[in-house]
mmCIF file of C-alpha atoms in Angstrom:
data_model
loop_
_atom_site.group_PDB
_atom_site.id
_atom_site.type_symbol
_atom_site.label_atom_id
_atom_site.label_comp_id
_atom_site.label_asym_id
_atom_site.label_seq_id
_atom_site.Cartn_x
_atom_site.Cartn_y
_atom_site.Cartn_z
ATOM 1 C CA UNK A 1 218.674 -136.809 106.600
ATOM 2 C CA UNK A 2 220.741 -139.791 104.702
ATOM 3 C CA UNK A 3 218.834 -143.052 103.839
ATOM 4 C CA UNK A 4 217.951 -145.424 101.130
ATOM 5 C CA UNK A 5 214.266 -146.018 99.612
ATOM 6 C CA UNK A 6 213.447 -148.952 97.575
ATOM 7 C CA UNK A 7 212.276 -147.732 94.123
ATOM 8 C CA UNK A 8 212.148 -149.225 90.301
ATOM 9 C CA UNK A 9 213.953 -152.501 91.453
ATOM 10 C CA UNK A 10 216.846 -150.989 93.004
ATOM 11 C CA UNK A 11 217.624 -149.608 96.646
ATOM 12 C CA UNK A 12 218.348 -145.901 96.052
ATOM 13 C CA UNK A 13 220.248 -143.637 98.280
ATOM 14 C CA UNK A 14 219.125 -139.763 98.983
ATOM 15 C CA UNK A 15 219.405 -137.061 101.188
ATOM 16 C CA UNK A 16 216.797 -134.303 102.019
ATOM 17 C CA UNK A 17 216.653 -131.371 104.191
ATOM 18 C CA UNK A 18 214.827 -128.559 104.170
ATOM 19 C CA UNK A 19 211.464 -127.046 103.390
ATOM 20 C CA UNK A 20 209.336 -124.853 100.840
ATOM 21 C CA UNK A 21 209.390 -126.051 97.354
ATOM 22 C CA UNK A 22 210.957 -129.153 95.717
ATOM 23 C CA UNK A 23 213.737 -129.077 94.637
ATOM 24 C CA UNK A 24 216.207 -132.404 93.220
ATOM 25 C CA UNK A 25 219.744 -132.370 92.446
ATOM 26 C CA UNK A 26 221.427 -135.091 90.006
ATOM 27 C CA UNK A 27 224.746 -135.428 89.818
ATOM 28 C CA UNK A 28 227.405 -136.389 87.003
ATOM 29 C CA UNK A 29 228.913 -139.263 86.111
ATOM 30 C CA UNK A 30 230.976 -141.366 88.489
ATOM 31 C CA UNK A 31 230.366 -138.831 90.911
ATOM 32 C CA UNK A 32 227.603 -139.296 93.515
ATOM 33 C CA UNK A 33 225.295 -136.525 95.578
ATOM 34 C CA UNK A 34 228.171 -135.463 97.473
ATOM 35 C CA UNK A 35 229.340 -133.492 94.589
ATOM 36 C CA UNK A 36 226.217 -131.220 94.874
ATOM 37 C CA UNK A 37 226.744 -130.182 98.280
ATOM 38 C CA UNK A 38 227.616 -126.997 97.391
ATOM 39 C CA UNK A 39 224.068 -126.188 96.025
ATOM 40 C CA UNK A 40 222.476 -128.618 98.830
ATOM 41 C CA UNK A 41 223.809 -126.547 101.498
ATOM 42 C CA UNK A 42 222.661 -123.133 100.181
ATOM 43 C CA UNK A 43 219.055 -124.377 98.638
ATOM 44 C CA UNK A 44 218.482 -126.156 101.962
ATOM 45 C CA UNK A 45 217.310 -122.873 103.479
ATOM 46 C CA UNK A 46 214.414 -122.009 101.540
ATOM 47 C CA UNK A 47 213.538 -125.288 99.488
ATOM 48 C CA UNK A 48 212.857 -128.841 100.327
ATOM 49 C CA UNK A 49 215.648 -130.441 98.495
ATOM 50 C CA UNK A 50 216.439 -133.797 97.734
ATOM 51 C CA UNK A 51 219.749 -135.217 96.324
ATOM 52 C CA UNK A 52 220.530 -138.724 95.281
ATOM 53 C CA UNK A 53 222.780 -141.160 93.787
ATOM 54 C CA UNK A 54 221.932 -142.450 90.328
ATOM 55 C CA UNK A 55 221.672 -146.403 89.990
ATOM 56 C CA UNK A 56 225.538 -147.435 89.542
ATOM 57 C CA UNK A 57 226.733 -144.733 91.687
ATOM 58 C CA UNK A 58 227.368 -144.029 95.466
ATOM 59 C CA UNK A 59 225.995 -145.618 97.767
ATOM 60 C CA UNK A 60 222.868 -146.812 95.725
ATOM 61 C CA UNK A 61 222.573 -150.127 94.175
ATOM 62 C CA UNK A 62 225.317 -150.952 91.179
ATOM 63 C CA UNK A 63 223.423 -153.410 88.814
ATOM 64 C CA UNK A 64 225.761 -154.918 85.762
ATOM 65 C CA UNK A 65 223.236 -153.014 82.488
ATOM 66 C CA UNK A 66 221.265 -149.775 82.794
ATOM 67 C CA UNK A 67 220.770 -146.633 80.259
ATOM 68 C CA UNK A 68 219.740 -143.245 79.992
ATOM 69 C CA UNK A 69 216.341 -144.125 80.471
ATOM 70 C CA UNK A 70 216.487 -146.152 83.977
ATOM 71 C CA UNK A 71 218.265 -143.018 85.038
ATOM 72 C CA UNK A 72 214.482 -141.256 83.943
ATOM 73 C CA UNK A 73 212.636 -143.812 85.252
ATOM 74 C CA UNK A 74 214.124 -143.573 88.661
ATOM 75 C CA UNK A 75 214.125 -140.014 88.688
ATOM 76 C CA UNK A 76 210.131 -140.223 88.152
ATOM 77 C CA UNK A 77 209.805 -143.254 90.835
ATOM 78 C CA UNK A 78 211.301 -140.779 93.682
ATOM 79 C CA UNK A 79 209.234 -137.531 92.400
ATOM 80 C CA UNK A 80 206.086 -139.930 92.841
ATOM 81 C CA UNK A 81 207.616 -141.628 96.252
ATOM 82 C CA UNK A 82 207.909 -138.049 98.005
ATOM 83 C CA UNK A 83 204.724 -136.776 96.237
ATOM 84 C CA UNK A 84 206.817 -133.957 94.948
ATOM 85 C CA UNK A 85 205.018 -130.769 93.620
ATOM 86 C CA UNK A 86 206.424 -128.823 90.440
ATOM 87 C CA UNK A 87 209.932 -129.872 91.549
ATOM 88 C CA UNK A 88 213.000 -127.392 90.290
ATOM 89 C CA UNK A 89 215.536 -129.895 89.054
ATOM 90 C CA UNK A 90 219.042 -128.962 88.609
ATOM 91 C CA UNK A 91 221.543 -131.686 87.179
ATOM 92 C CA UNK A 92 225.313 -131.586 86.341
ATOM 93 C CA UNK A 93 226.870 -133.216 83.546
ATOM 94 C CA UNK A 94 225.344 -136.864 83.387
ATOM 95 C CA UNK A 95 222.455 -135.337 85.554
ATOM 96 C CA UNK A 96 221.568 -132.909 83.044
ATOM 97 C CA UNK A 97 221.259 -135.714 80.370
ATOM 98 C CA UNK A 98 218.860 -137.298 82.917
ATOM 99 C CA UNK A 99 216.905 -133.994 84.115
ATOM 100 C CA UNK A 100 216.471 -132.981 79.817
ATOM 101 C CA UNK A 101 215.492 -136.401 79.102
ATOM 102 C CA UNK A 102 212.866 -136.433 82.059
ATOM 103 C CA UNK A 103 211.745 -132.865 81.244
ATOM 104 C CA UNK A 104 211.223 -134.338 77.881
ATOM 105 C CA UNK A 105 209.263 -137.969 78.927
ATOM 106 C CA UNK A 106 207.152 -136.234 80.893
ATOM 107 C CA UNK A 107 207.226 -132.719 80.494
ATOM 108 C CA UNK A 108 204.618 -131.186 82.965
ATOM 109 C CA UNK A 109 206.517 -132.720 85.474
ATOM 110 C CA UNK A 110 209.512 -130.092 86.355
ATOM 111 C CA UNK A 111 208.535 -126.167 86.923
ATOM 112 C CA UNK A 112 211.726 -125.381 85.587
ATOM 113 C CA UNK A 113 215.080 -127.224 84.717
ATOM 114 C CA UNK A 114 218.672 -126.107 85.372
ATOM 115 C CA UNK A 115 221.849 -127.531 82.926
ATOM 116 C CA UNK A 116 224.868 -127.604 84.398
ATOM 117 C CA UNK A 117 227.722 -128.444 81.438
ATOM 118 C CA UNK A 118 225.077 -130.375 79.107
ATOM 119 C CA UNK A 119 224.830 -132.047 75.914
ATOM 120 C CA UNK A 120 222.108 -133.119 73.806
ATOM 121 C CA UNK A 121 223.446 -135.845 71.730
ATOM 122 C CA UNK A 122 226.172 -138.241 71.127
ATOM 123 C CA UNK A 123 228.271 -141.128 72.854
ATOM 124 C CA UNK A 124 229.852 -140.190 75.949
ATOM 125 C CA UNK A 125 232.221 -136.857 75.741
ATOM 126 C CA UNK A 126 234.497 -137.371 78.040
ATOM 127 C CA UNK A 127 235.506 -140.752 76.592
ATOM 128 C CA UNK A 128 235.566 -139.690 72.884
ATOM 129 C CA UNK A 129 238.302 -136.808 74.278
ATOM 130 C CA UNK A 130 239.770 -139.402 76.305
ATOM 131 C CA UNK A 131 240.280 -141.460 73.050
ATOM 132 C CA UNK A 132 240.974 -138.575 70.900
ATOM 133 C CA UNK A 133 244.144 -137.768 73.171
ATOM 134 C CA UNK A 134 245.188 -140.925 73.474
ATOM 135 C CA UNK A 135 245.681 -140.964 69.483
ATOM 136 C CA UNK A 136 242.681 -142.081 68.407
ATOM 137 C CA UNK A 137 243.409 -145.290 70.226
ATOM 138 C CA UNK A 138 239.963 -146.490 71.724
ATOM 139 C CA UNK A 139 242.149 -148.925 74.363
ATOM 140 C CA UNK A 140 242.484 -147.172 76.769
ATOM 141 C CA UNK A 141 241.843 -148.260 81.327
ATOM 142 C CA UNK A 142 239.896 -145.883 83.616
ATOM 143 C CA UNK A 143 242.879 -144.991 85.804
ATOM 144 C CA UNK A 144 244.344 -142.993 82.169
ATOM 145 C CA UNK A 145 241.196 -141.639 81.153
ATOM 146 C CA UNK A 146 240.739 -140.239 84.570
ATOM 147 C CA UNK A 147 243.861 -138.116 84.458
ATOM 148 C CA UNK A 148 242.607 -137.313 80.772
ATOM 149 C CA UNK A 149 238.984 -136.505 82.218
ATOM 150 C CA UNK A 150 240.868 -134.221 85.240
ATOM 151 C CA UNK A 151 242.585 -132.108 82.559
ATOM 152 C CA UNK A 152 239.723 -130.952 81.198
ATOM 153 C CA UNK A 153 236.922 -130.395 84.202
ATOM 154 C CA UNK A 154 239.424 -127.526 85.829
ATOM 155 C CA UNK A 155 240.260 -124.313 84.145
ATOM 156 C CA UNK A 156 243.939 -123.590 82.888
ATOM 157 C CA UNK A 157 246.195 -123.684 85.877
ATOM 158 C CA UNK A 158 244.155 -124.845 88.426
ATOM 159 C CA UNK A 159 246.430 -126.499 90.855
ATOM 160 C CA UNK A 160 246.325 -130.181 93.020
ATOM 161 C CA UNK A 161 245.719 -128.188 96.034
ATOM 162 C CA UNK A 162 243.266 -126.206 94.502
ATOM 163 C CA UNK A 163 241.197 -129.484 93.245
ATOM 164 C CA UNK A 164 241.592 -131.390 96.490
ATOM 165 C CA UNK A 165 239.728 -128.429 98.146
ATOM 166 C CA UNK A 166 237.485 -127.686 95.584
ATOM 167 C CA UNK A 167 236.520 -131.765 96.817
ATOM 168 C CA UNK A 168 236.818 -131.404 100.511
ATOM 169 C CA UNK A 169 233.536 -132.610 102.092
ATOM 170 C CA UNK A 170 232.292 -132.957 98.244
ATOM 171 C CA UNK A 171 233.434 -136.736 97.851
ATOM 172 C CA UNK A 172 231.272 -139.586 98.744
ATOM 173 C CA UNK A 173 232.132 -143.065 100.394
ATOM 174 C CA UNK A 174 232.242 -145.327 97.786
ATOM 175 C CA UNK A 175 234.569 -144.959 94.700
ATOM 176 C CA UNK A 176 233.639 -147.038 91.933
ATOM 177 C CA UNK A 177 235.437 -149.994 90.614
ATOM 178 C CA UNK A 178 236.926 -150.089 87.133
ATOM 179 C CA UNK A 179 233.778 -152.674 86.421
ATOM 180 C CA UNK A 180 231.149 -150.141 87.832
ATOM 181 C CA UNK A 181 233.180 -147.024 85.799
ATOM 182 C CA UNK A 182 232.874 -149.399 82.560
ATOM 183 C CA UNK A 183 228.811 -149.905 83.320
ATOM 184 C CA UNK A 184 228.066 -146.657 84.279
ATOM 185 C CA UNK A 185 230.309 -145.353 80.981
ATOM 186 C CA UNK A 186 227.888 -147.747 78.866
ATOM 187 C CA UNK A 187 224.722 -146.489 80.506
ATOM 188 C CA UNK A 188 225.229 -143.097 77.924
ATOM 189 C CA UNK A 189 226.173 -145.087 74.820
ATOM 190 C CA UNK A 190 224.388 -143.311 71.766
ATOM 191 C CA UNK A 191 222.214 -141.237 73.738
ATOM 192 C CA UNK A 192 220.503 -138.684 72.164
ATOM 193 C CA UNK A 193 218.011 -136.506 73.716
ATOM 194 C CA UNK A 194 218.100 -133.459 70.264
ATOM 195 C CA UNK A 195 214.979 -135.825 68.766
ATOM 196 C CA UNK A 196 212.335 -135.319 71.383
ATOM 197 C CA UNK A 197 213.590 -132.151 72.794
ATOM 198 C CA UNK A 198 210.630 -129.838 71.255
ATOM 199 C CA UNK A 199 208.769 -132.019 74.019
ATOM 200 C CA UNK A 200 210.172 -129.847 76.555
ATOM 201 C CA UNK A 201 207.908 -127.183 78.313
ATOM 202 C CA UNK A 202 209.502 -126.254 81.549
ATOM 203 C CA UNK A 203 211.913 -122.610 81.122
ATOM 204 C CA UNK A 204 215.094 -124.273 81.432
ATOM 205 C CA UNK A 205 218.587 -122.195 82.531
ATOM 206 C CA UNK A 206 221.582 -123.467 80.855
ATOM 207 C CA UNK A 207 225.335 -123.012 83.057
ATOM 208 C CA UNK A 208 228.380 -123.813 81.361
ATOM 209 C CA UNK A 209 231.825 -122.817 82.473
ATOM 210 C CA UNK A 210 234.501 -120.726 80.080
ATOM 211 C CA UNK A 211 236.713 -123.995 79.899
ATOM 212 C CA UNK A 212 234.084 -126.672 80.083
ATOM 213 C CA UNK A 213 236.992 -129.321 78.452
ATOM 214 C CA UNK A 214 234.310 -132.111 78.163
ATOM 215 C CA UNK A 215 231.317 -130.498 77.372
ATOM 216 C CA UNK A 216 232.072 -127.115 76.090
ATOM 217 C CA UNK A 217 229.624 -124.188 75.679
ATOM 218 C CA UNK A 218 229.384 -124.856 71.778
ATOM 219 C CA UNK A 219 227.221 -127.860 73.404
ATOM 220 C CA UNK A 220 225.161 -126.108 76.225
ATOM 221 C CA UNK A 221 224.069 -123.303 72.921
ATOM 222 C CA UNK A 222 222.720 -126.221 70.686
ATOM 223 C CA UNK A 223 220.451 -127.363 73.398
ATOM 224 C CA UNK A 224 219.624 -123.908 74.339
ATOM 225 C CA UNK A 225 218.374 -123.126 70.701
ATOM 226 C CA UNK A 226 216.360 -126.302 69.907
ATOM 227 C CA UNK A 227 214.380 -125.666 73.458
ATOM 228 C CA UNK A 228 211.546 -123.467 73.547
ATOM 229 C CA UNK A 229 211.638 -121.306 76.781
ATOM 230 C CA UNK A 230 215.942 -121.176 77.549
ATOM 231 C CA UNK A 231 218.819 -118.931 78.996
ATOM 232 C CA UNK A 232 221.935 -119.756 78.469
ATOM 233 C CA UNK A 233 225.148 -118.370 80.356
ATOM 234 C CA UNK A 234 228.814 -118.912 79.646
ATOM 235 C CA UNK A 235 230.675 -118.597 83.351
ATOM 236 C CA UNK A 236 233.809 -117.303 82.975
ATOM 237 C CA UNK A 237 237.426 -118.559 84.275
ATOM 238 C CA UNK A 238 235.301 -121.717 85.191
ATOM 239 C CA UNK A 239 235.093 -125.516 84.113
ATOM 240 C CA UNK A 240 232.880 -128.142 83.754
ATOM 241 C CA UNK A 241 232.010 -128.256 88.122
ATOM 242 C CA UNK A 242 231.112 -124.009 87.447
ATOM 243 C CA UNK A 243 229.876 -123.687 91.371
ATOM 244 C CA UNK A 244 234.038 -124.843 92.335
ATOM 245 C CA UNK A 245 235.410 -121.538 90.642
ATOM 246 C CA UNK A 246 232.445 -119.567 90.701
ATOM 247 C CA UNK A 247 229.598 -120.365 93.477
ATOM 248 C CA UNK A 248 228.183 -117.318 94.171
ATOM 249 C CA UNK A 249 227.863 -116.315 90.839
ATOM 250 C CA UNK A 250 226.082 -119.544 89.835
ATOM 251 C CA UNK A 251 224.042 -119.204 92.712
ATOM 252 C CA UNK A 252 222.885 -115.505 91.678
ATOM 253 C CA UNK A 253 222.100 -116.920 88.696
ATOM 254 C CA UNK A 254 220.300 -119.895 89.600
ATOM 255 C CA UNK A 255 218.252 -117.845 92.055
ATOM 256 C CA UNK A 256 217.183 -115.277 89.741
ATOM 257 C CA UNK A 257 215.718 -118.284 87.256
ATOM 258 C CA UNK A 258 214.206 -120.385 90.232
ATOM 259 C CA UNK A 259 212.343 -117.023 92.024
#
């Protein structure tokens, strides 16, 4: 079921099927919950999952200023809305920023976490690459650093026709102005989750793909050796979206942490 819930000032849209344990799935930046359909579909058998946009994204409200933190705070406003109990969160990209940082504001809250393609600390990767290939020259529009971005999400090779069905039924509705790409862009400006990350108690499973362009697996290890209770996994012949190239293996994986 699709709808919208009212929560932390802003109308949020979610999905959620299914029953047995909680389970929430965050997506990355300027993506929305579409682009965890993959894992929806499968989870949806055996947990009660719930998938939403982020504030700025989708179809959920796009105010002007928001941060790392509203991204927490909303998180923790649904978990209390749907009385959720020990909820397994799994985020990608931007959504693991926001499931370590919530793991870390209120830690007894997740029974375990799952990273896709994180990082712990810094600006915003993809847009320091972005400016690094452009020549170090930060002016640069959306429409460039999104063929920038593309380069380095898919492994060497991959082909148009392999990315437009990698996104087949794994798009959402709404695509994002410029403005909206620029606000969501300075929602991660300086963020830094490294400081408070001995906070963390839940086990947490760390996924990063081979050729992870924007947040490689040199990343995913320095989270995985400042937490206390981590795996870590480097996917092979994958990118930064790992379940694209290699779903059932991520699955396997994911399923052997969760059970």
């Amino acid at each position: 079921m699709e709808s919208k819930v009212f929560l932390n000032g802003i109308n949020i849209s979610y999905k959620e099927e299914g029953s047995g344990p909680d389970m929430i799935l965050i997506h990355g930046i300027f993506a929305s919950k579409e682009i965890m359909n993959p894992l929806f579909d499968y989870y949806k058998n055996n947990y009660h999952v719930i998938s939403f946009d982020l504030r700025g994204h989708g179809e959920s409200d796009k105010p002007e200023n928001f941060n790392l933190e509203d991204y927490s705070q909303d998180l923790m406003a649904l978990i209390e809305h749907f009385n959720l109990n020990d909820p397994i969160i799994i985020g990608l990209s931007m959504g693991s920023y926001v499931t370590l940082r919530t793991a870390e504001l209120y830690p007894t809250i997740p029974s375990k976490i799952v990273l896709i393609g994180v990082k712990g600390k810094g600006k915003i990767s993809m847009m320091e690459k972005a400016i690094e290939d452009n020549g170090g020259n930060a002016n640069i529009d959306m429409v460039d650093m999104g063929r920038i971005i593309t380069k380095r999400v898919y492994p060497p090779n991959t082909t148009f026709e392999q990315i437009r069905e990698y996104h087949k039924g794994n798009r959402g509705k709404t695509e994002l102005t410029n403005e909206q790409r620029k606000n969501a862009y300075a929602s991660l400006s300086e963020f830094d989750m490294m400081s408070d990350i001995d906070k963390v108690i839940a086990p947490a499973l760390l996924l990063v793909g081979e050729y992870d362009g924007l947040n490689p697996p040199s990343e995913s290890k320095k989270v995985a050796d400042a937490l206390k209770d981590s795996k870590m996994k480097v996917i092979k012949d994958a990118g930064h979206i790992i379940y694209f190239e290699k779903k059932d293996e991520v699955l396997s994986l994911i399923d052997e942490f969760i059970e």
